mmCIF file of C-alpha atoms in Angstrom:
data_model
loop_
_atom_site.group_PDB
_atom_site.id
_atom_site.type_symbol
_atom_site.label_atom_id
_atom_site.label_comp_id
_atom_site.label_asym_id
_atom_site.label_seq_id
_atom_site.Cartn_x
_atom_site.Cartn_y
_atom_site.Cartn_z
ATOM 1 C CA MET A 1 -1.065 -2.590 10.020
ATOM 2 C CA ALA A 2 0.424 -1.088 13.137
ATOM 3 C CA ALA A 3 2.219 2.208 12.548
ATOM 4 C CA TYR A 4 4.480 4.467 14.587
ATOM 5 C CA GLY A 5 5.636 7.962 13.639
ATOM 6 C CA PRO A 6 8.882 8.728 15.495
ATOM 7 C CA LYS A 7 9.295 11.951 13.472
ATOM 8 C CA ASN A 8 6.849 14.203 11.599
ATOM 9 C CA TRP A 9 8.451 13.115 8.325
ATOM 10 C CA LEU A 10 8.668 9.351 9.088
ATOM 11 C CA GLU A 11 6.167 6.555 9.748
ATOM 12 C CA VAL A 12 7.225 2.932 10.315
ATOM 13 C CA SER A 13 4.622 0.170 9.821
ATOM 14 C CA VAL A 14 4.433 -3.573 10.425
ATOM 15 C CA GLY A 15 1.531 -5.724 9.340
ATOM 16 C CA GLY A 16 0.279 -8.384 7.005
ATOM 17 C CA VAL A 17 -2.261 -9.269 4.345
ATOM 18 C CA PHE A 18 -5.221 -11.402 5.403
ATOM 19 C CA GLY A 19 -8.244 -12.736 3.533
ATOM 20 C CA TYR A 20 -10.077 -15.702 2.098
ATOM 21 C CA GLU A 21 -9.319 -17.466 -1.155
ATOM 22 C CA LYS A 22 -11.861 -19.403 -3.186
ATOM 23 C CA SER A 23 -10.632 -22.543 -4.958
ATOM 24 C CA GLU A 24 -11.876 -24.002 -8.236
ATOM 25 C CA GLN A 25 -13.853 -26.515 -6.166
ATOM 26 C CA GLU A 26 -15.743 -23.562 -4.595
ATOM 27 C CA ASN A 27 -14.054 -24.128 -1.216
ATOM 28 C CA THR A 28 -12.910 -21.109 0.789
ATOM 29 C CA ALA A 29 -9.807 -21.060 2.950
ATOM 30 C CA PHE A 30 -8.157 -18.430 5.111
ATOM 31 C CA SER A 31 -4.954 -17.059 3.572
ATOM 32 C CA TYR A 32 -2.317 -14.675 4.896
ATOM 33 C CA ALA A 33 1.143 -13.229 4.288
ATOM 34 C CA LEU A 34 3.287 -11.640 6.978
ATOM 35 C CA PRO A 35 5.230 -9.809 8.118
ATOM 36 C CA LEU A 36 5.166 -6.783 5.912
ATOM 37 C CA VAL A 37 7.430 -3.912 6.999
ATOM 38 C CA GLN A 38 7.528 -0.455 5.461
ATOM 39 C CA GLY A 39 8.685 3.090 5.994
ATOM 40 C CA LYS A 40 6.829 6.168 4.756
ATOM 41 C CA PHE A 41 8.849 9.313 4.196
ATOM 42 C CA LEU A 42 7.209 12.738 3.884
ATOM 43 C CA PHE A 43 9.155 15.230 1.774
ATOM 44 C CA ARG A 44 6.507 17.946 1.595
ATOM 45 C CA GLU A 45 3.294 18.094 3.629
ATOM 46 C CA TYR A 46 0.023 18.891 1.841
ATOM 47 C CA GLU A 47 -1.992 21.954 2.848
ATOM 48 C CA SER A 48 -5.443 23.125 1.819
ATOM 49 C CA GLY A 49 -5.288 25.796 -0.872
ATOM 50 C CA LYS A 50 -1.604 25.183 -1.509
ATOM 51 C CA GLY A 51 0.349 22.705 -3.603
ATOM 52 C CA PRO A 52 0.281 18.952 -3.108
ATOM 53 C CA GLY A 53 2.297 16.921 -0.637
ATOM 54 C CA PHE A 54 4.963 14.464 -1.751
ATOM 55 C CA GLY A 55 6.331 11.326 -0.142
ATOM 56 C CA ALA A 56 7.821 7.902 -0.728
ATOM 57 C CA VAL A 57 7.221 4.423 0.649
ATOM 58 C CA LEU A 58 9.853 1.677 0.868
ATOM 59 C CA GLY A 59 9.120 -1.778 2.219
ATOM 60 C CA SER A 60 9.543 -5.521 2.087
ATOM 61 C CA PHE A 61 7.492 -8.644 2.670
ATOM 62 C CA PHE A 62 8.803 -12.020 3.773
ATOM 63 C CA PRO A 63 8.059 -15.461 2.262
ATOM 64 C CA THR A 64 5.926 -16.585 5.193
ATOM 65 C CA GLY A 65 2.220 -17.217 5.429
ATOM 66 C CA LYS A 66 -0.403 -19.638 4.189
ATOM 67 C CA GLY A 67 -2.417 -20.094 1.023
ATOM 68 C CA ALA A 68 -2.586 -17.893 -2.057
ATOM 69 C CA PHE A 69 -1.300 -14.757 -0.302
ATOM 70 C CA LYS A 70 1.963 -16.410 0.832
ATOM 71 C CA PRO A 71 4.785 -14.988 -1.319
ATOM 72 C CA GLU A 72 7.095 -17.472 -3.039
ATOM 73 C CA GLY A 73 10.094 -15.347 -2.087
ATOM 74 C CA PHE A 74 11.162 -12.039 -0.603
ATOM 75 C CA GLY A 75 9.791 -8.911 -2.202
ATOM 76 C CA THR A 76 10.873 -5.300 -2.015
ATOM 77 C CA PHE A 77 8.672 -2.423 -3.083
ATOM 78 C CA ALA A 78 8.929 1.330 -3.403
ATOM 79 C CA PHE A 79 6.571 3.972 -4.677
ATOM 80 C CA ALA A 80 6.265 7.740 -4.819
ATOM 81 C CA THR A 81 3.114 9.410 -3.515
ATOM 82 C CA ILE A 82 1.388 12.713 -4.178
ATOM 83 C CA THR A 83 -1.612 14.050 -2.237
ATOM 84 C CA GLN A 84 -3.710 17.144 -2.897
ATOM 85 C CA CYS A 85 -5.988 18.546 -0.188
ATOM 86 C CA PHE A 86 -9.248 20.421 -0.800
ATOM 87 C CA GLY A 87 -11.200 22.189 1.954
ATOM 88 C CA GLU A 88 -10.098 23.884 5.155
ATOM 89 C CA ASN A 89 -10.874 20.771 7.226
ATOM 90 C CA GLU A 90 -9.217 18.342 4.810
ATOM 91 C CA ASP A 91 -12.673 17.614 3.391
ATOM 92 C CA VAL A 92 -11.337 15.883 0.272
ATOM 93 C CA LEU A 93 -7.930 14.297 -0.290
ATOM 94 C CA ILE A 94 -6.874 12.982 -3.702
ATOM 95 C CA HIS A 95 -3.961 10.513 -3.733
ATOM 96 C CA ALA A 96 -1.850 9.060 -6.543
ATOM 97 C CA ASN A 97 1.189 6.785 -6.451
ATOM 98 C CA VAL A 98 3.523 5.016 -8.843
ATOM 99 C CA GLY A 99 6.377 2.622 -8.208
ATOM 100 C CA GLY A 100 7.699 -0.889 -8.478
ATOM 101 C CA ASN A 101 7.705 -4.264 -6.770
ATOM 102 C CA TYR A 102 10.898 -6.348 -7.100
ATOM 103 C CA LEU A 103 10.346 -10.076 -6.547
ATOM 104 C CA HIS A 104 13.258 -12.236 -5.386
ATOM 105 C CA ILE A 105 11.904 -15.578 -6.632
ATOM 106 C CA ASP A 106 14.058 -18.262 -8.309
ATOM 107 C CA GLN A 107 16.765 -15.655 -9.020
ATOM 108 C CA SER A 108 14.536 -14.252 -11.790
ATOM 109 C CA GLY A 109 14.401 -10.751 -10.292
ATOM 110 C CA ASP A 110 11.007 -9.780 -11.691
ATOM 111 C CA LEU A 111 10.242 -6.060 -11.495
ATOM 112 C CA LEU A 112 6.532 -5.305 -11.593
ATOM 113 C CA GLY A 113 5.108 -1.828 -11.985
ATOM 114 C CA THR A 114 2.528 -0.581 -9.510
ATOM 115 C CA TRP A 115 0.219 2.434 -9.510
ATOM 116 C CA GLY A 116 -2.793 3.651 -7.597
ATOM 117 C CA PHE A 117 -5.330 6.451 -7.496
ATOM 118 C CA GLY A 118 -7.645 7.128 -4.589
ATOM 119 C CA SER A 119 -9.621 9.612 -2.572
ATOM 120 C CA GLN A 120 -10.628 10.252 1.000
ATOM 121 C CA VAL A 121 -13.803 12.271 1.627
ATOM 122 C CA ARG A 122 -14.924 13.551 5.033
ATOM 123 C CA VAL A 123 -18.460 12.269 5.635
ATOM 124 C CA PHE A 124 -19.210 13.204 9.251
ATOM 125 C CA LYS A 125 -16.833 14.597 11.891
ATOM 126 C CA GLY A 126 -13.866 12.171 11.915
ATOM 127 C CA MET A 127 -15.517 9.602 9.607
ATOM 128 C CA HIS A 128 -14.196 9.364 6.035
ATOM 129 C CA LEU A 129 -15.206 7.491 2.914
ATOM 130 C CA VAL A 130 -12.102 6.023 1.249
ATOM 131 C CA GLY A 131 -11.749 4.452 -2.188
ATOM 132 C CA GLU A 132 -8.822 3.352 -4.355
ATOM 133 C CA ILE A 133 -8.107 1.663 -7.662
ATOM 134 C CA PHE A 134 -4.690 0.141 -8.251
ATOM 135 C CA SER A 135 -2.620 -2.232 -10.340
ATOM 136 C CA GLY A 136 0.342 -4.382 -9.333
ATOM 137 C CA ASP A 137 -0.474 -4.498 -5.612
ATOM 138 C CA PRO A 138 2.831 -4.126 -3.703
ATOM 139 C CA TYR A 139 1.309 -5.878 -0.681
ATOM 140 C CA VAL A 140 0.371 -9.043 -2.610
ATOM 141 C CA PRO A 141 3.319 -9.943 -4.853
ATOM 142 C CA GLY A 142 2.333 -11.302 -8.236
ATOM 143 C CA ALA A 143 -1.233 -9.994 -7.904
ATOM 144 C CA GLY A 144 -1.040 -8.449 -11.370
ATOM 145 C CA VAL A 145 -3.749 -6.070 -12.511
ATOM 146 C CA SER A 146 -6.439 -5.448 -9.913
#
């Protein structure tokens, strides 16, 4: 995803989801969905030794692409984020988010819950180890539990 932060409290991103799908016949094929557009809003910045930071993300994906990742219709997602920082040099960040993904498919208006929990650990200088578990991926509509 390409991102631009016109203000300290705002980041605008455009991107897509890309990958390979494996069919029942054991064939693999390239799959993608794009564009995905989103805005991230920072309400309170995190600081080491102080309380967590809070934000929100609002975005949409379009029904364009190829293969399993191509959405069947427009989708809109939103989730709240919280981040706690540990260490003077942002050595460890712990993230959590919760929200929803509204699918505009066949006028059904499905609302799917989404949540995630992750961490970012400084390994060496500017290099970080990042991990996340999540359910109801807002970037791949209809992904279900991951």
